[in-house]
């Protein structure tokens, strides 16, 4: 069966069908290409008649048809666009949907919506899972440092004899240490001089994890 051409009557019928039901009307793959071509041709004929006599009945009729068919094209697309968005959501949710009723342009839109909805859903779900995993699996971690050159080993060992490893039990505002200013976040694990570590542990702001030279 030959495809039905584009006419004002057909566009009016498609508009009524689309706005009157929840399902999509089956259209040919190049429907919008043909419709836009029809509108461009109609616009050219309208311009020609307006150039001859803008007040003629033919010019007025063509203007009226151009305005109405352009409006119906936009309304048809917006109505179908909403339905396609619902179809994409259903597909992401695991429901089989019939895409044979879509035009070429609409299939591109449908696939893009499906991809975007999947990405958004995965981002939301993985984000929640990441938070949960951090709460369940978070464990104290001591920051590793590169091994110093052999000549520095003696100095490093001597300095470490007065150090302790602690974990902050709460956010601790900046405070002055012996040589530097410290600012600790809750559960942060750091190496501090014994004197500083002792002050924090005795005040209940941190707990001792490890101490060098016990």
Short mmCIF file of C-alpha atoms in Angstrom, two decimals:
data_model
loop_
_atom_site.label_atom_id
_atom_site.label_comp_id
_atom_site.label_asym_id
_atom_site.label_seq_id
_atom_site.Cartn_x
_atom_site.Cartn_y
_atom_site.Cartn_z
CA UNK A 1 0.00 0.00 0.00
CA UNK A 2 1.40 3.38 -1.05
CA UNK A 3 2.21 5.85 1.68
CA UNK A 4 -0.27 8.65 2.14
CA UNK A 5 1.03 12.04 1.10
CA UNK A 6 1.11 15.20 3.19
CA UNK A 7 -2.05 17.27 3.05
CA UNK A 8 -3.68 19.75 5.39
CA UNK A 9 -6.50 17.25 5.99
CA UNK A 10 -4.08 14.45 6.92
CA UNK A 11 -2.13 16.64 9.33
CA UNK A 12 -5.38 17.69 10.98
CA UNK A 13 -6.37 14.03 11.34
CA UNK A 14 -2.98 13.06 12.84
CA UNK A 15 -3.23 15.97 15.26
CA UNK A 16 -6.65 14.78 16.47
CA UNK A 17 -5.42 11.20 16.85
CA UNK A 18 -2.30 12.20 18.79
CA UNK A 19 -4.10 14.51 21.19
CA UNK A 20 -7.01 12.12 21.65
CA UNK A 21 -5.18 8.98 22.82
CA UNK A 22 -2.23 7.90 24.93
CA UNK A 23 -0.55 5.75 22.28
CA UNK A 24 1.45 6.94 19.30
CA UNK A 25 0.03 7.01 15.79
CA UNK A 26 2.22 5.09 13.35
CA UNK A 27 3.98 7.45 10.97
CA UNK A 28 6.38 6.84 8.13
CA UNK A 29 10.08 7.11 8.91
CA UNK A 30 10.53 10.36 6.95
CA UNK A 31 7.26 11.97 8.09
CA UNK A 32 8.83 15.17 9.43
CA UNK A 33 11.06 15.53 6.36
CA UNK A 34 8.03 15.39 4.09
CA UNK A 35 5.98 17.63 6.38
CA UNK A 36 8.70 20.27 6.50
CA UNK A 37 9.02 20.09 2.72
CA UNK A 38 5.28 20.60 2.38
CA UNK A 39 5.40 23.63 4.69
CA UNK A 40 8.32 25.16 2.80
CA UNK A 41 6.50 24.72 -0.49
CA UNK A 42 3.36 26.24 1.03
CA UNK A 43 5.40 29.18 2.33
CA UNK A 44 6.86 29.80 -1.14
CA UNK A 45 3.40 29.79 -2.73
CA UNK A 46 2.13 32.10 0.00
CA UNK A 47 4.98 34.55 -0.59
CA UNK A 48 4.28 34.54 -4.32
CA UNK A 49 0.61 35.36 -3.83
CA UNK A 50 1.42 38.04 -1.27
CA UNK A 51 3.78 39.65 -3.75
CA UNK A 52 1.02 39.75 -6.37
CA UNK A 53 -1.81 40.90 -4.10
CA UNK A 54 -1.59 40.61 -0.30
CA UNK A 55 -5.34 41.21 -0.02
CA UNK A 56 -6.44 38.54 -2.48
CA UNK A 57 -8.58 35.67 -1.21
CA UNK A 58 -5.94 33.15 -2.37
CA UNK A 59 -3.17 34.91 -0.47
CA UNK A 60 -5.33 35.05 2.66
CA UNK A 61 -6.27 31.35 2.38
CA UNK A 62 -2.65 30.31 1.89
CA UNK A 63 -1.54 32.40 4.88
CA UNK A 64 -4.23 30.82 7.01
CA UNK A 65 -3.28 27.28 5.94
CA UNK A 66 0.44 27.96 6.53
CA UNK A 67 -0.23 29.26 10.02
CA UNK A 68 -2.51 26.38 10.98
CA UNK A 69 -0.37 23.58 9.57
CA UNK A 70 2.75 25.02 11.24
CA UNK A 71 0.93 25.13 14.57
CA UNK A 72 -0.33 21.57 14.15
CA UNK A 73 3.16 20.33 13.28
CA UNK A 74 4.52 21.80 16.51
CA UNK A 75 1.60 20.43 18.56
CA UNK A 76 1.95 16.97 17.03
CA UNK A 77 5.67 16.90 17.82
CA UNK A 78 5.26 18.11 21.41
CA UNK A 79 2.50 15.58 22.07
CA UNK A 80 4.54 12.73 20.62
CA UNK A 81 7.63 13.94 22.47
CA UNK A 82 5.85 13.52 25.83
CA UNK A 83 4.71 10.03 24.87
CA UNK A 84 8.24 9.10 23.74
CA UNK A 85 9.62 10.27 27.10
CA UNK A 86 7.18 7.94 28.86
CA UNK A 87 8.19 5.10 26.52
CA UNK A 88 11.87 5.68 27.33
CA UNK A 89 11.14 5.61 31.04
CA UNK A 90 9.21 2.37 30.62
CA UNK A 91 12.09 0.82 28.63
CA UNK A 92 14.60 1.75 31.35
CA UNK A 93 12.23 0.19 33.89
CA UNK A 94 12.30 -3.11 31.99
CA UNK A 95 9.08 -2.86 29.98
CA UNK A 96 9.02 -3.86 26.31
CA UNK A 97 7.88 -0.98 24.11
CA UNK A 98 7.08 -0.87 20.39
CA UNK A 99 9.37 1.54 18.56
CA UNK A 100 8.02 0.72 15.10
CA UNK A 101 5.62 3.64 15.40
CA UNK A 102 8.49 6.12 15.68
CA UNK A 103 9.91 8.19 12.86
CA UNK A 104 13.64 8.25 12.15
CA UNK A 105 14.11 11.46 14.15
CA UNK A 106 12.01 10.13 17.03
CA UNK A 107 14.03 6.93 17.26
CA UNK A 108 17.17 9.00 17.76
CA UNK A 109 15.38 10.98 20.48
CA UNK A 110 14.09 7.77 22.11
CA UNK A 111 17.53 6.13 22.28
CA UNK A 112 19.08 9.29 23.69
CA UNK A 113 16.41 9.54 26.37
CA UNK A 114 16.93 5.89 27.30
CA UNK A 115 20.68 6.42 27.65
CA UNK A 116 20.23 9.61 29.67
CA UNK A 117 17.69 7.99 32.00
CA UNK A 118 19.95 4.96 32.52
CA UNK A 119 22.91 7.18 33.32
CA UNK A 120 20.85 9.25 35.74
CA UNK A 121 19.48 6.16 37.46
CA UNK A 122 22.91 4.55 37.77
CA UNK A 123 24.35 7.77 39.14
CA UNK A 124 21.66 7.97 41.81
CA UNK A 125 21.93 4.31 42.79
CA UNK A 126 25.73 4.15 42.72
CA UNK A 127 25.91 7.36 44.69
CA UNK A 128 23.78 5.89 47.47
CA UNK A 129 25.80 2.69 47.39
CA UNK A 130 29.07 4.60 47.60
CA UNK A 131 27.91 6.39 50.72
CA UNK A 132 26.80 3.12 52.30
CA UNK A 133 30.02 1.36 51.42
CA UNK A 134 32.08 4.16 52.90
CA UNK A 135 30.17 3.94 56.17
CA UNK A 136 30.48 0.16 56.32
CA UNK A 137 34.01 -0.30 55.07
CA UNK A 138 35.83 2.79 56.24
CA UNK A 139 38.85 1.85 58.29
CA UNK A 140 41.79 3.80 59.67
CA UNK A 141 44.48 4.31 57.10
CA UNK A 142 47.96 5.51 57.89
CA UNK A 143 49.38 7.67 55.15
CA UNK A 144 52.37 5.95 53.60
CA UNK A 145 55.52 7.87 52.91
CA UNK A 146 58.33 7.29 50.51
CA UNK A 147 61.35 5.62 51.99
CA UNK A 148 64.03 8.28 52.53
CA UNK A 149 67.57 7.88 51.23
CA UNK A 150 69.94 5.78 53.42
CA UNK A 151 71.73 8.87 54.76
CA UNK A 152 68.46 10.16 56.20
CA UNK A 153 67.41 6.90 57.86
CA UNK A 154 69.21 7.66 61.13
CA UNK A 155 67.64 11.11 61.45
CA UNK A 156 64.19 9.77 60.59
CA UNK A 157 64.44 6.94 63.12
CA UNK A 158 65.53 9.35 65.82
CA UNK A 159 62.62 11.70 65.08
CA UNK A 160 60.07 8.88 64.99
CA UNK A 161 60.95 7.82 68.52
CA UNK A 162 58.94 10.81 69.79
CA UNK A 163 55.89 10.27 67.52
CA UNK A 164 52.50 8.63 68.01
CA UNK A 165 49.73 7.66 65.59
CA UNK A 166 46.25 8.86 66.59
CA UNK A 167 42.77 8.97 65.07
CA UNK A 168 40.59 12.05 65.52
CA UNK A 169 37.24 11.30 67.20
CA UNK A 170 35.72 14.60 66.05
CA UNK A 171 36.53 17.58 63.87
CA UNK A 172 39.31 19.48 65.63
CA UNK A 173 39.76 23.19 64.85
CA UNK A 174 43.25 24.44 63.94
CA UNK A 175 45.69 24.39 66.86
CA UNK A 176 49.38 25.14 67.15
CA UNK A 177 51.80 22.27 67.57
CA UNK A 178 55.51 22.40 68.24
CA UNK A 179 56.51 23.39 64.73
CA UNK A 180 53.29 23.43 62.68
CA UNK A 181 49.57 24.16 62.94
CA UNK A 182 47.26 21.13 62.89
CA UNK A 183 43.64 20.87 61.71
CA UNK A 184 42.08 17.40 61.92
CA UNK A 185 38.83 15.99 60.55
CA UNK A 186 36.80 13.30 62.28
CA UNK A 187 38.30 9.77 61.78
CA UNK A 188 41.44 11.25 60.19
CA UNK A 189 44.57 9.30 61.09
CA UNK A 190 47.79 11.23 61.58
CA UNK A 191 51.23 10.97 63.14
CA UNK A 192 51.84 13.57 65.85
CA UNK A 193 54.48 14.34 68.46
CA UNK A 194 53.82 12.41 71.68
CA UNK A 195 53.11 15.59 73.64
CA UNK A 196 50.45 16.73 71.18
CA UNK A 197 48.97 13.24 70.95
CA UNK A 198 48.76 13.03 74.73
CA UNK A 199 46.84 16.31 74.96
CA UNK A 200 44.31 15.18 72.33
CA UNK A 201 43.80 11.72 73.79
CA UNK A 202 43.45 12.95 77.36
CA UNK A 203 40.87 15.54 76.24
CA UNK A 204 38.86 12.83 74.46
CA UNK A 205 39.31 14.37 71.04
CA UNK A 206 41.44 11.52 69.66
CA UNK A 207 42.44 7.95 70.40
CA UNK A 208 45.88 6.39 70.31
CA UNK A 209 46.40 3.83 67.57
CA UNK A 210 50.15 3.31 67.72
CA UNK A 211 53.08 4.76 69.56
CA UNK A 212 56.72 4.52 68.64
CA UNK A 213 59.21 3.75 71.41
CA UNK A 214 56.63 2.44 73.89
#
